[in-house]
Amino acid sequence: QVQLVESGGGLVQTGGSLRLSCAASGTIFSASTMAWYRQAPGKQRELVASIIRGGTTNYADSVKGRFTISRDSAKNTVYLFMNSLKSEDTAIYYCKAFSLTKIYWGQGTQVTVSS
């Protein structure tokens, strides 16, 4: 049973923009902190951004000022708006939903930034 469904990845040129979406079931979304992680080839998975139920956000230093995370409770969806993309942003991006007792991961969506 798929709990998190990601979409929006693709190929974009340096300096371009993309929007990632992650749709969750209502039960999961309302109870969870939502986050985006990424994993580049040969590297460990790293946190990109997170947003708690109250809306407070947190960003990796590498994406501050370029990426924005938001959540839409009406749609049970979390977004990652990515601007001024760089080649080093190329990775598989994963959505994560977590609470004190449960963790869910999405299947990942590929983002490729070409120069």
mmCIF file of N, CA and C in Angstrom:
data_model
loop_
_atom_site.group_PDB
_atom_site.id
_atom_site.type_symbol
_atom_site.label_atom_id
_atom_site.label_comp_id
_atom_site.label_asym_id
_atom_site.label_seq_id
_atom_site.Cartn_x
_atom_site.Cartn_y
_atom_site.Cartn_z
ATOM 1 N N GLN A 1 0.843 -1.182 0.000
ATOM 2 C CA GLN A 1 0.000 0.000 0.000
ATOM 3 C C GLN A 1 0.885 1.241 0.000
ATOM 4 N N VAL A 2 0.755 2.036 -1.053
ATOM 5 C CA VAL A 2 1.573 3.228 -1.196
ATOM 6 C C VAL A 2 1.019 4.323 -0.318
ATOM 7 N N GLN A 3 1.877 4.889 0.509
ATOM 8 C CA GLN A 3 1.438 5.915 1.440
ATOM 9 C C GLN A 3 1.791 7.314 0.987
ATOM 10 N N LEU A 4 2.944 7.433 0.302
ATOM 11 C CA LEU A 4 3.412 8.723 -0.184
ATOM 12 C C LEU A 4 3.666 8.610 -1.678
ATOM 13 N N VAL A 5 3.122 9.530 -2.441
ATOM 14 C CA VAL A 5 3.281 9.519 -3.894
ATOM 15 C C VAL A 5 3.923 10.823 -4.336
ATOM 16 N N GLU A 6 5.126 10.717 -4.878
ATOM 17 C CA GLU A 6 5.868 11.891 -5.312
ATOM 18 C C GLU A 6 5.698 12.120 -6.805
ATOM 19 N N SER A 7 5.856 13.357 -7.205
ATOM 20 C CA SER A 7 5.822 13.703 -8.628
ATOM 21 C C SER A 7 6.546 15.016 -8.831
ATOM 22 N N GLY A 8 6.863 15.316 -10.083
ATOM 23 C CA GLY A 8 7.424 16.620 -10.414
ATOM 24 C C GLY A 8 8.892 16.636 -10.768
ATOM 25 N N GLY A 9 9.580 15.526 -10.645
ATOM 26 C CA GLY A 9 10.984 15.529 -11.021
ATOM 27 C C GLY A 9 11.158 15.610 -12.521
ATOM 28 N N GLY A 10 12.410 15.749 -12.942
ATOM 29 C CA GLY A 10 12.672 15.823 -14.369
ATOM 30 C C GLY A 10 14.028 16.414 -14.662
ATOM 31 N N LEU A 11 14.205 16.782 -15.915
ATOM 32 C CA LEU A 11 15.457 17.369 -16.390
ATOM 33 C C LEU A 11 15.269 18.866 -16.564
ATOM 34 N N VAL A 12 16.187 19.634 -16.022
ATOM 35 C CA VAL A 12 16.102 21.086 -16.111
ATOM 36 C C VAL A 12 17.512 21.646 -16.282
ATOM 37 N N GLN A 13 17.613 22.792 -16.916
ATOM 38 C CA GLN A 13 18.909 23.424 -17.101
ATOM 39 C C GLN A 13 19.323 24.195 -15.848
ATOM 40 N N THR A 14 20.595 24.416 -15.731
ATOM 41 C CA THR A 14 21.128 25.217 -14.631
ATOM 42 C C THR A 14 20.412 26.571 -14.582
ATOM 43 N N GLY A 15 20.017 26.937 -13.365
ATOM 44 C CA GLY A 15 19.293 28.192 -13.189
ATOM 45 C C GLY A 15 17.790 28.060 -13.301
ATOM 46 N N GLY A 16 17.331 26.899 -13.700
ATOM 47 C CA GLY A 16 15.903 26.674 -13.871
ATOM 48 C C GLY A 16 15.194 26.337 -12.575
ATOM 49 N N SER A 17 13.902 26.019 -12.702
ATOM 50 C CA SER A 17 13.068 25.744 -11.535
ATOM 51 C C SER A 17 12.266 24.464 -11.733
ATOM 52 N N LEU A 18 11.939 23.838 -10.618
ATOM 53 C CA LEU A 18 11.064 22.686 -10.602
ATOM 54 C C LEU A 18 10.223 22.722 -9.333
ATOM 55 N N ARG A 19 9.073 22.074 -9.399
ATOM 56 C CA ARG A 19 8.260 21.907 -8.201
ATOM 57 C C ARG A 19 8.011 20.418 -7.992
ATOM 58 N N LEU A 20 8.393 19.935 -6.831
ATOM 59 C CA LEU A 20 8.108 18.558 -6.454
ATOM 60 C C LEU A 20 6.862 18.526 -5.573
ATOM 61 N N SER A 21 6.080 17.468 -5.739
ATOM 62 C CA SER A 21 4.886 17.280 -4.919
ATOM 63 C C SER A 21 4.930 15.908 -4.262
ATOM 64 N N CYS A 22 4.355 15.828 -3.091
ATOM 65 C CA CYS A 22 4.258 14.552 -2.378
ATOM 66 C C CYS A 22 2.878 14.488 -1.742
ATOM 67 N N ALA A 23 2.063 13.588 -2.251
ATOM 68 C CA ALA A 23 0.706 13.424 -1.737
ATOM 69 C C ALA A 23 0.671 12.282 -0.737
ATOM 70 N N ALA A 24 0.052 12.534 0.398
ATOM 71 C CA ALA A 24 -0.019 11.530 1.454
ATOM 72 C C ALA A 24 -1.472 11.260 1.818
ATOM 73 N N SER A 25 -1.696 10.140 2.455
ATOM 74 C CA SER A 25 -3.036 9.891 2.973
ATOM 75 C C SER A 25 -3.318 10.899 4.078
ATOM 76 N N GLY A 26 -4.588 11.196 4.311
ATOM 77 C CA GLY A 26 -4.938 12.211 5.277
ATOM 78 C C GLY A 26 -4.454 11.901 6.682
ATOM 79 N N THR A 27 -4.525 10.633 7.058
ATOM 80 C CA THR A 27 -4.122 10.240 8.401
ATOM 81 C C THR A 27 -2.643 10.497 8.622
ATOM 82 N N ILE A 28 -1.859 10.128 7.623
ATOM 83 C CA ILE A 28 -0.412 10.320 7.739
ATOM 84 C C ILE A 28 -0.075 11.804 7.739
ATOM 85 N N PHE A 29 -0.649 12.540 6.812
ATOM 86 C CA PHE A 29 -0.277 13.940 6.637
ATOM 87 C C PHE A 29 -0.576 14.751 7.880
ATOM 88 N N SER A 30 -1.734 14.583 8.448
ATOM 89 C CA SER A 30 -2.150 15.406 9.579
ATOM 90 C C SER A 30 -1.340 15.123 10.839
ATOM 91 N N ALA A 31 -0.724 13.963 10.914
ATOM 92 C CA ALA A 31 -0.009 13.575 12.125
ATOM 93 C C ALA A 31 1.493 13.720 12.025
ATOM 94 N N SER A 32 1.984 14.168 10.863
ATOM 95 C CA SER A 32 3.418 14.049 10.603
ATOM 96 C C SER A 32 4.116 15.354 10.308
ATOM 97 N N THR A 33 5.388 15.366 10.674
ATOM 98 C CA THR A 33 6.315 16.310 10.072
ATOM 99 C C THR A 33 6.629 15.782 8.676
ATOM 100 N N MET A 34 6.672 16.657 7.719
ATOM 101 C CA MET A 34 6.958 16.279 6.337
ATOM 102 C C MET A 34 8.325 16.821 5.948
ATOM 103 N N ALA A 35 9.046 16.067 5.141
ATOM 104 C CA ALA A 35 10.394 16.480 4.778
ATOM 105 C C ALA A 35 10.751 15.977 3.392
ATOM 106 N N TRP A 36 11.717 16.629 2.806
ATOM 107 C CA TRP A 36 12.324 16.182 1.554
ATOM 108 C C TRP A 36 13.786 15.877 1.825
ATOM 109 N N TYR A 37 14.210 14.741 1.338
ATOM 110 C CA TYR A 37 15.607 14.329 1.378
ATOM 111 C C TYR A 37 16.073 14.131 -0.067
ATOM 112 N N ARG A 38 17.379 14.046 -0.226
ATOM 113 C CA ARG A 38 17.912 13.718 -1.543
ATOM 114 C C ARG A 38 19.157 12.856 -1.407
ATOM 115 N N GLN A 39 19.378 12.090 -2.454
ATOM 116 C CA GLN A 39 20.553 11.228 -2.488
ATOM 117 C C GLN A 39 21.170 11.282 -3.870
ATOM 118 N N ALA A 40 22.379 11.809 -3.918
ATOM 119 C CA ALA A 40 23.124 11.859 -5.162
ATOM 120 C C ALA A 40 23.948 10.583 -5.303
ATOM 121 N N PRO A 41 24.342 10.230 -6.520
ATOM 122 C CA PRO A 41 25.137 9.019 -6.730
ATOM 123 C C PRO A 41 26.393 9.008 -5.880
ATOM 124 N N GLY A 42 26.603 7.928 -5.154
ATOM 125 C CA GLY A 42 27.790 7.792 -4.350
ATOM 126 C C GLY A 42 27.791 8.573 -3.053
ATOM 127 N N LYS A 43 26.671 9.204 -2.740
ATOM 128 C CA LYS A 43 26.595 10.006 -1.516
ATOM 129 C C LYS A 43 25.485 9.495 -0.612
ATOM 130 N N GLN A 44 25.553 9.904 0.639
ATOM 131 C CA GLN A 44 24.515 9.532 1.585
ATOM 132 C C GLN A 44 23.280 10.390 1.379
ATOM 133 N N ARG A 45 22.157 9.832 1.784
ATOM 134 C CA ARG A 45 20.913 10.597 1.739
ATOM 135 C C ARG A 45 21.004 11.742 2.748
ATOM 136 N N GLU A 46 20.568 12.931 2.316
ATOM 137 C CA GLU A 46 20.668 14.093 3.179
ATOM 138 C C GLU A 46 19.346 14.848 3.235
ATOM 139 N N LEU A 47 19.123 15.507 4.356
ATOM 140 C CA LEU A 47 17.931 16.323 4.515
ATOM 141 C C LEU A 47 18.039 17.584 3.667
ATOM 142 N N VAL A 48 16.980 17.878 2.936
ATOM 143 C CA VAL A 48 16.917 19.101 2.147
ATOM 144 C C VAL A 48 16.095 20.153 2.887
ATOM 145 N N ALA A 49 14.894 19.764 3.311
ATOM 146 C CA ALA A 49 13.998 20.700 3.992
ATOM 147 C C ALA A 49 12.937 19.926 4.750
ATOM 148 N N SER A 50 12.426 20.543 5.796
ATOM 149 C CA SER A 50 11.349 19.917 6.563
ATOM 150 C C SER A 50 10.345 20.976 6.993
ATOM 151 N N ILE A 51 9.122 20.512 7.288
ATOM 152 C CA ILE A 51 8.076 21.422 7.744
ATOM 153 C C ILE A 51 7.197 20.681 8.736
ATOM 154 N N ILE A 52 7.037 21.272 9.910
ATOM 155 C CA ILE A 52 6.214 20.628 10.932
ATOM 156 C C ILE A 52 4.751 20.976 10.716
ATOM 157 N N ARG A 53 3.883 20.375 11.511
ATOM 158 C CA ARG A 53 2.457 20.599 11.322
ATOM 159 C C ARG A 53 2.085 22.062 11.494
ATOM 160 N N GLY A 54 2.792 22.773 12.360
ATOM 161 C CA GLY A 54 2.485 24.177 12.589
ATOM 162 C C GLY A 54 3.036 25.105 11.523
ATOM 163 N N GLY A 55 3.866 24.559 10.622
ATOM 164 C CA GLY A 55 4.351 25.353 9.511
ATOM 165 C C GLY A 55 5.796 25.820 9.614
ATOM 166 N N THR A 56 6.428 25.590 10.753
ATOM 167 C CA THR A 56 7.839 25.981 10.880
ATOM 168 C C THR A 56 8.686 25.132 9.942
ATOM 169 N N THR A 57 9.603 25.800 9.257
ATOM 170 C CA THR A 57 10.425 25.123 8.266
ATOM 171 C C THR A 57 11.897 25.105 8.660
ATOM 172 N N ASN A 58 12.601 24.188 8.044
ATOM 173 C CA ASN A 58 14.043 24.059 8.260
ATOM 174 C C ASN A 58 14.670 23.675 6.932
ATOM 175 N N TYR A 59 15.841 24.256 6.629
ATOM 176 C CA TYR A 59 16.489 24.001 5.342
ATOM 177 C C TYR A 59 17.966 23.657 5.527
ATOM 178 N N ALA A 60 18.456 22.836 4.640
ATOM 179 C CA ALA A 60 19.888 22.624 4.555
ATOM 180 C C ALA A 60 20.535 23.923 4.075
ATOM 181 N N ASP A 61 21.735 24.185 4.563
ATOM 182 C CA ASP A 61 22.414 25.422 4.177
ATOM 183 C C ASP A 61 22.582 25.526 2.663
ATOM 184 N N SER A 62 22.774 24.406 2.013
ATOM 185 C CA SER A 62 23.045 24.398 0.581
ATOM 186 C C SER A 62 21.855 24.846 -0.269
ATOM 187 N N VAL A 63 20.657 24.847 0.315
ATOM 188 C CA VAL A 63 19.470 25.210 -0.465
ATOM 189 C C VAL A 63 18.760 26.452 0.066
ATOM 190 N N LYS A 64 19.238 26.994 1.170
ATOM 191 C CA LYS A 64 18.589 28.185 1.739
ATOM 192 C C LYS A 64 18.563 29.321 0.725
ATOM 193 N N GLY A 65 17.412 29.958 0.625
ATOM 194 C CA GLY A 65 17.259 31.056 -0.314
ATOM 195 C C GLY A 65 16.897 30.621 -1.722
ATOM 196 N N ARG A 66 16.991 29.325 -2.001
ATOM 197 C CA ARG A 66 16.665 28.828 -3.345
ATOM 198 C C ARG A 66 15.453 27.890 -3.332
ATOM 199 N N PHE A 67 15.314 27.120 -2.270
ATOM 200 C CA PHE A 67 14.224 26.140 -2.165
ATOM 201 C C PHE A 67 13.219 26.598 -1.120
ATOM 202 N N THR A 68 11.964 26.247 -1.347
ATOM 203 C CA THR A 68 10.903 26.542 -0.386
ATOM 204 C C THR A 68 10.033 25.307 -0.211
ATOM 205 N N ILE A 69 9.821 24.927 1.038
ATOM 206 C CA ILE A 69 8.927 23.809 1.336
ATOM 207 C C ILE A 69 7.623 24.366 1.875
ATOM 208 N N SER A 70 6.536 23.755 1.470
ATOM 209 C CA SER A 70 5.231 24.180 1.980
ATOM 210 C C SER A 70 4.315 22.972 2.055
ATOM 211 N N ARG A 71 3.241 23.093 2.838
ATOM 212 C CA ARG A 71 2.295 21.991 2.946
ATOM 213 C C ARG A 71 0.872 22.529 2.802
ATOM 214 N N ASP A 72 0.060 21.762 2.108
ATOM 215 C CA ASP A 72 -1.330 22.129 1.854
ATOM 216 C C ASP A 72 -2.206 21.093 2.541
ATOM 217 N N SER A 73 -2.804 21.471 3.646
ATOM 218 C CA SER A 73 -3.605 20.520 4.415
ATOM 219 C C SER A 73 -4.876 20.106 3.693
ATOM 220 N N ALA A 74 -5.386 20.962 2.850
ATOM 221 C CA ALA A 74 -6.601 20.630 2.100
ATOM 222 C C ALA A 74 -6.346 19.531 1.082
ATOM 223 N N LYS A 75 -5.110 19.458 0.601
ATOM 224 C CA LYS A 75 -4.754 18.466 -0.414
ATOM 225 C C LYS A 75 -3.866 17.356 0.139
ATOM 226 N N ASN A 76 -3.536 17.440 1.418
ATOM 227 C CA ASN A 76 -2.626 16.452 2.031
ATOM 228 C C ASN A 76 -1.345 16.315 1.221
ATOM 229 N N THR A 77 -0.801 17.433 0.835
ATOM 230 C CA THR A 77 0.347 17.445 -0.068
ATOM 231 C C THR A 77 1.420 18.401 0.457
ATOM 232 N N VAL A 78 2.656 17.972 0.317
ATOM 233 C CA VAL A 78 3.792 18.827 0.624
ATOM 234 C C VAL A 78 4.520 19.112 -0.675
ATOM 235 N N TYR A 79 5.000 20.331 -0.803
ATOM 236 C CA TYR A 79 5.676 20.767 -2.028
ATOM 237 C C TYR A 79 7.103 21.171 -1.720
ATOM 238 N N LEU A 80 7.933 21.057 -2.747
ATOM 239 C CA LEU A 80 9.277 21.620 -2.694
ATOM 240 C C LEU A 80 9.473 22.431 -3.958
ATOM 241 N N PHE A 81 9.512 23.745 -3.783
ATOM 242 C CA PHE A 81 9.766 24.649 -4.895
ATOM 243 C C PHE A 81 11.266 24.870 -4.969
ATOM 244 N N MET A 82 11.823 24.546 -6.106
ATOM 245 C CA MET A 82 13.275 24.628 -6.287
ATOM 246 C C MET A 82 13.593 25.644 -7.377
ATOM 247 N N ASN A 83 14.312 26.686 -7.001
ATOM 248 C CA ASN A 83 14.706 27.729 -7.934
ATOM 249 C C ASN A 83 16.223 27.795 -8.022
ATOM 250 N N SER A 84 16.697 28.467 -9.059
ATOM 251 C CA SER A 84 18.144 28.652 -9.257
ATOM 252 C C SER A 84 18.894 27.334 -9.111
ATOM 253 N N LEU A 85 18.407 26.335 -9.796
ATOM 254 C CA LEU A 85 18.979 25.000 -9.653
ATOM 255 C C LEU A 85 20.408 24.939 -10.170
ATOM 256 N N LYS A 86 21.198 24.127 -9.474
ATOM 257 C CA LYS A 86 22.609 23.941 -9.808
ATOM 258 C C LYS A 86 22.845 22.468 -10.132
ATOM 259 N N SER A 87 23.954 22.198 -10.778
ATOM 260 C CA SER A 87 24.270 20.812 -11.128
ATOM 261 C C SER A 87 24.376 19.940 -9.872
ATOM 262 N N GLU A 88 24.831 20.539 -8.791
ATOM 263 C CA GLU A 88 24.973 19.762 -7.549
ATOM 264 C C GLU A 88 23.637 19.434 -6.888
ATOM 265 N N ASP A 89 22.554 19.955 -7.408
ATOM 266 C CA ASP A 89 21.230 19.587 -6.917
ATOM 267 C C ASP A 89 20.735 18.286 -7.551
ATOM 268 N N THR A 90 21.463 17.789 -8.532
ATOM 269 C CA THR A 90 21.081 16.535 -9.180
ATOM 270 C C THR A 90 21.085 15.396 -8.175
ATOM 271 N N ALA A 91 19.949 14.711 -8.067
ATOM 272 C CA ALA A 91 19.800 13.633 -7.081
ATOM 273 C C ALA A 91 18.423 13.005 -7.233
ATOM 274 N N ILE A 92 18.240 11.923 -6.522
ATOM 275 C CA ILE A 92 16.894 11.398 -6.334
ATOM 276 C C ILE A 92 16.338 12.065 -5.075
ATOM 277 N N TYR A 93 15.167 12.636 -5.204
ATOM 278 C CA TYR A 93 14.535 13.338 -4.088
ATOM 279 C C TYR A 93 13.440 12.453 -3.495
ATOM 280 N N TYR A 94 13.486 12.319 -2.178
ATOM 281 C CA TYR A 94 12.549 11.457 -1.462
ATOM 282 C C TYR A 94 11.697 12.280 -0.501
ATOM 283 N N CYS A 95 10.452 11.961 -0.446
ATOM 284 C CA CYS A 95 9.543 12.545 0.532
ATOM 285 C C CYS A 95 9.515 11.650 1.761
ATOM 286 N N LYS A 96 9.462 12.263 2.928
ATOM 287 C CA LYS A 96 9.418 11.507 4.179
ATOM 288 C C LYS A 96 8.338 12.107 5.067
ATOM 289 N N ALA A 97 7.576 11.236 5.684
ATOM 290 C CA ALA A 97 6.595 11.656 6.677
ATOM 291 C C ALA A 97 6.937 10.935 7.962
ATOM 292 N N PHE A 98 7.046 11.660 9.060
ATOM 293 C CA PHE A 98 7.404 10.991 10.293
ATOM 294 C C PHE A 98 6.744 11.637 11.502
ATOM 295 N N SER A 99 6.472 10.770 12.483
ATOM 296 C CA SER A 99 5.949 11.210 13.762
ATOM 297 C C SER A 99 6.788 10.517 14.842
ATOM 298 N N LEU A 100 6.320 10.549 16.063
ATOM 299 C CA LEU A 100 7.067 9.897 17.140
ATOM 300 C C LEU A 100 7.115 8.382 16.977
ATOM 301 N N THR A 101 6.121 7.832 16.297
ATOM 302 C CA THR A 101 6.010 6.379 16.250
ATOM 303 C C THR A 101 6.144 5.774 14.858
ATOM 304 N N LYS A 102 6.042 6.577 13.814
ATOM 305 C CA LYS A 102 6.053 5.994 12.469
ATOM 306 C C LYS A 102 6.871 6.834 11.503
ATOM 307 N N ILE A 103 7.413 6.155 10.511
ATOM 308 C CA ILE A 103 8.160 6.795 9.439
ATOM 309 C C ILE A 103 7.700 6.210 8.115
ATOM 310 N N TYR A 104 7.462 7.067 7.162
ATOM 311 C CA TYR A 104 7.097 6.639 5.809
ATOM 312 C C TYR A 104 8.017 7.343 4.812
ATOM 313 N N TRP A 105 8.373 6.613 3.774
ATOM 314 C CA TRP A 105 9.187 7.164 2.691
ATOM 315 C C TRP A 105 8.443 7.007 1.371
ATOM 316 N N GLY A 106 8.636 7.968 0.503
ATOM 317 C CA GLY A 106 8.149 7.852 -0.858
ATOM 318 C C GLY A 106 9.140 7.061 -1.696
ATOM 319 N N GLN A 107 8.776 6.836 -2.948
ATOM 320 C CA GLN A 107 9.595 6.001 -3.825
ATOM 321 C C GLN A 107 10.738 6.778 -4.455
ATOM 322 N N GLY A 108 10.701 8.089 -4.383
ATOM 323 C CA GLY A 108 11.755 8.915 -4.952
ATOM 324 C C GLY A 108 11.419 9.410 -6.345
ATOM 325 N N THR A 109 11.931 10.590 -6.653
ATOM 326 C CA THR A 109 11.768 11.162 -7.991
ATOM 327 C C THR A 109 13.092 11.788 -8.411
ATOM 328 N N GLN A 110 13.484 11.525 -9.632
ATOM 329 C CA GLN A 110 14.791 11.965 -10.115
ATOM 330 C C GLN A 110 14.744 13.431 -10.547
ATOM 331 N N VAL A 111 15.723 14.184 -10.082
ATOM 332 C CA VAL A 111 15.931 15.560 -10.538
ATOM 333 C C VAL A 111 17.329 15.629 -11.144
ATOM 334 N N THR A 112 17.387 16.050 -12.387
ATOM 335 C CA THR A 112 18.666 16.176 -13.076
ATOM 336 C C THR A 112 18.815 17.598 -13.577
ATOM 337 N N VAL A 113 19.909 18.237 -13.173
ATOM 338 C CA VAL A 113 20.189 19.613 -13.585
ATOM 339 C C VAL A 113 21.376 19.579 -14.525
ATOM 340 N N SER A 114 21.159 20.016 -15.747
ATOM 341 C CA SER A 114 22.213 19.980 -16.748
ATOM 342 C C SER A 114 22.777 21.377 -16.978
ATOM 343 N N SER A 115 24.067 21.428 -17.244
ATOM 344 C CA SER A 115 24.721 22.730 -17.479
ATOM 345 C C SER A 115 24.761 23.028 -18.957
#
